[in-house]
Short mmCIF file of C-alpha atoms in Angstrom, two decimals:
data_model
loop_
_atom_site.label_atom_id
_atom_site.label_comp_id
_atom_site.label_asym_id
_atom_site.label_seq_id
_atom_site.Cartn_x
_atom_site.Cartn_y
_atom_site.Cartn_z
CA UNK A 239 -30.49 -15.12 21.16
CA UNK A 240 -34.45 -13.54 22.46
CA UNK A 241 -36.60 -17.22 21.32
CA UNK A 242 -36.18 -18.44 25.06
CA UNK A 243 -33.72 -21.06 23.49
CA UNK A 244 -30.34 -20.05 24.88
CA UNK A 245 -28.03 -20.94 28.18
CA UNK A 246 -28.81 -18.00 29.75
CA UNK A 247 -26.29 -16.12 28.47
CA UNK A 248 -26.88 -12.76 27.29
CA UNK A 249 -23.22 -11.84 25.34
CA UNK A 250 -21.62 -15.04 23.91
CA UNK A 251 -17.47 -13.91 24.89
CA UNK A 252 -15.28 -16.69 25.76
CA UNK A 253 -13.15 -14.47 28.34
CA UNK A 254 -11.03 -17.49 28.72
CA UNK A 255 -10.01 -17.22 24.87
CA UNK A 256 -9.74 -13.18 25.84
CA UNK A 257 -6.72 -14.22 28.75
CA UNK A 258 -5.18 -17.15 26.82
CA UNK A 259 -4.93 -14.99 24.21
CA UNK A 260 -3.79 -11.93 25.04
CA UNK A 261 0.13 -12.99 26.33
CA UNK A 262 0.97 -13.81 22.70
CA UNK A 263 0.60 -9.54 22.33
CA UNK A 264 2.71 -9.85 24.89
CA UNK A 265 5.14 -12.23 23.58
CA UNK A 266 5.57 -10.86 19.91
CA UNK A 267 5.98 -6.93 21.55
CA UNK A 268 9.17 -8.27 23.41
CA UNK A 269 9.66 -10.75 19.94
CA UNK A 270 9.84 -7.20 18.19
CA UNK A 271 11.39 -5.02 20.59
CA UNK A 272 14.61 -7.46 20.59
CA UNK A 273 14.70 -7.68 17.75
CA UNK A 274 14.77 -4.10 17.04
CA UNK A 275 17.28 -3.17 19.29
CA UNK A 276 19.26 -6.10 17.43
CA UNK A 277 19.01 -4.05 14.19
CA UNK A 278 19.56 -0.83 16.02
CA UNK A 279 22.99 -1.86 17.59
CA UNK A 280 24.06 -4.20 14.96
CA UNK A 281 24.31 -1.33 12.44
CA UNK A 282 25.27 1.59 14.68
CA UNK A 283 28.44 -1.10 15.59
CA UNK A 284 28.30 -1.98 11.81
CA UNK A 285 28.93 1.63 10.40
CA UNK A 286 28.62 1.80 7.10
CA UNK A 287 28.38 -2.33 6.33
CA UNK A 288 27.10 -1.66 2.76
CA UNK A 289 30.41 -0.95 1.83
CA UNK A 290 31.45 1.96 -1.09
CA UNK A 291 30.29 0.68 -3.78
CA UNK A 292 27.93 1.82 -6.24
CA UNK A 293 24.95 -0.41 -5.04
CA UNK A 294 26.21 0.60 -1.21
CA UNK A 295 25.16 4.14 -1.44
CA UNK A 296 22.39 3.58 -3.06
CA UNK A 297 20.80 1.36 -0.32
CA UNK A 298 22.92 4.20 2.05
CA UNK A 299 20.57 6.94 0.35
CA UNK A 300 17.27 4.90 0.34
CA UNK A 301 17.78 3.48 3.82
CA UNK A 302 19.67 6.69 5.78
CA UNK A 303 16.93 8.76 5.49
CA UNK A 304 14.35 7.12 6.33
CA UNK A 305 16.56 4.69 9.37
CA UNK A 306 14.76 7.01 12.53
CA UNK A 307 11.46 7.00 10.60
CA UNK A 308 11.60 2.96 10.54
CA UNK A 309 13.12 2.52 14.06
CA UNK A 310 10.46 4.60 15.66
CA UNK A 311 7.75 2.42 13.66
CA UNK A 312 8.90 -0.20 14.58
CA UNK A 313 9.42 0.93 18.92
CA UNK A 314 5.78 1.95 17.74
CA UNK A 315 4.42 -1.36 16.22
CA UNK A 316 6.06 -3.06 19.84
CA UNK A 317 4.48 -0.48 22.51
CA UNK A 318 0.83 -1.41 20.50
CA UNK A 319 0.76 -5.33 20.64
CA UNK A 320 1.53 -5.05 24.63
CA UNK A 321 -1.02 -2.31 24.96
CA UNK A 322 -3.70 -4.83 22.92
CA UNK A 323 -2.13 -7.85 25.31
CA UNK A 324 -3.28 -5.38 28.44
CA UNK A 325 -6.95 -4.13 26.96
CA UNK A 326 -7.41 -7.54 26.11
CA UNK A 327 -6.60 -8.81 29.81
CA UNK A 328 -9.21 -5.60 30.54
CA UNK A 329 -11.85 -6.33 28.06
CA UNK A 330 -12.06 -9.47 29.61
CA UNK A 331 -12.27 -8.92 33.13
CA UNK A 332 -14.64 -5.86 32.48
CA UNK A 333 -16.80 -7.93 30.45
CA UNK A 334 -17.75 -10.84 32.82
CA UNK A 335 -18.58 -7.95 35.12
CA UNK A 336 -20.28 -6.28 32.43
CA UNK A 337 -22.33 -9.49 31.57
CA UNK A 338 -23.25 -10.29 35.53
CA UNK A 339 -25.00 -6.47 35.04
CA UNK A 340 -26.17 -7.19 31.80
CA UNK A 341 -27.73 -10.58 32.83
CA UNK A 342 -29.40 -8.72 36.00
CA UNK A 343 -31.06 -6.48 34.85
CA UNK A 344 -33.09 -9.27 32.73
CA UNK A 345 -33.37 -11.44 34.99
CA UNK A 346 -36.27 -11.83 36.68
CA UNK A 347 -37.14 -11.78 40.36
CA UNK A 348 -39.32 -14.06 41.35
CA UNK A 349 -41.02 -12.59 44.71
CA UNK A 350 -41.33 -15.03 47.65
CA UNK A 351 -44.46 -16.12 49.47
CA UNK A 352 -45.05 -15.55 52.90
CA UNK A 353 -46.65 -18.25 54.63
CA UNK A 354 -50.22 -17.72 55.37
CA UNK A 355 -51.02 -14.09 53.79
CA UNK A 356 -51.83 -15.38 50.45
CA UNK A 357 -48.67 -13.58 49.03
CA UNK A 358 -49.85 -9.80 50.43
CA UNK A 359 -46.68 -7.74 51.42
#
């Protein structure tokens, strides 16, 4: 950059790539949301499927106090993935506008020569 040999672009961000990648975050957010819903409804529906033996009791003691925290954390991840999708789309749209603004700031304006007056204004 700055050597005068470039293609005139100020920043090298491919907005098409950003917009093409953004939906992946939305899709994965939906997938995680479905998995979380399945986990919560299945475990709630089964009660305590880990049993009443020693291993079941140990699992229950470790899992049950953390169950809601795990569910909240997964819910936060879902929201994060969806917001990344939205932010990437906004960033791509904003970059297009910003690229035009920056290009305008660094583009030389060519003076028009008014015929016959020697270029005087």
